[in-house]
Amino acid sequence: GQNIDQPTEMTATEGAIVQINCTYQTSGFNGLFWYQQHAGEAPTFLSYNVLDGLEEKGRFSSFLSRSKGYSYLLLKELQMKDSASYLCAPYSGAGSYQLTFGKGTKLSVIP
Amino acid sequence: ETGVTQTPRHLVMGMTNKKSLKCEQHLGHNAMYWYKQSAKKPLELMFVYSLEERVENNSVPSRFSPECPNSSHLFLHLHTLQPEDSALYLCASSQDPAGGYGYTFGSGTRLTVV
């Protein structure tokens, strides 16, 4: 089975840094995706971590610890447009290409 | 334009109606998916098609019926739905996510059952 845990909501100030955590327990693990979803829109791909460590991509970075079943998404220099839900999705690597998504963390960026 | 197109964007239907949702991708992906997204709940996988064959049906009620006539098109046929079926229905396509590309989602169909 799959168990994915991330905070439901977070609030942060424009220009600040915020870290969104995700813990997971999955049967099989290949890597972990992070998606961003603005209200009423489709989720969009942010990152995919396979190896342990931090991967930086502009203002967004993603960290993975396979042994701890833990990942986080780090957002720097927050902008108002970063207000969205952030979805953690471990990928088991099974043949049917299924992703299982967490409930998502709704981030509100305030002035 | 996300590469995956869903129609209609919004749909209101009565419980006795029959309607269909359509999804189209021209990304050359070989897997397509239907997800349901309800308020306060995670994305729920409904159906997976790989190379036009259904490989997963996650205990979805029979009032939802998928169809994948070719690798670019996916339909979700709806009949005798219930008000609790009101949700955002998302279509996605992918190659093997292990390649790091993840899913490409459509913009979704916001379904309201009255």
Tab-separated table of C-alpha atoms in Angstrom, chain A residues 1 22 24 29 37 42-43 47 53 57 59 62 65 67 70 73 75 81 90 96-97 108:
chain	number	residue	atom	x	y	z
A	1	GLY	CA	0.000	0.000	0.000
A	22	CYS	CA	6.486	14.960	2.611
A	24	TYR	CA	5.889	8.401	2.428
A	29	PHE	CA	10.139	3.050	-4.812
A	37	GLN	CA	-1.429	23.023	-8.865
A	42	ALA	CA	-4.047	21.187	-13.964
A	43	PRO	CA	-1.066	20.048	-11.885
A	47	SER	CA	10.785	18.062	-9.999
A	53	GLY	CA	20.260	14.765	-1.869
A	57	LYS	CA	16.211	24.395	-10.079
A	59	ARG	CA	13.953	29.295	-6.897
A	62	SER	CA	13.770	19.380	-3.900
A	65	SER	CA	16.163	10.767	1.584
A	67	SER	CA	16.254	5.601	3.657
A	70	TYR	CA	11.289	11.739	3.302
A	73	LEU	CA	10.284	21.091	-1.551
A	75	LEU	CA	10.767	27.562	-2.309
A	81	LYS	CA	2.123	33.612	-7.828
A	90	PRO	CA	6.188	8.862	-5.001
A	96	SER	CA	1.593	0.532	-15.225
A	97	TYR	CA	3.358	3.848	-14.592
A	108	SER	CA	-0.708	30.905	0.737
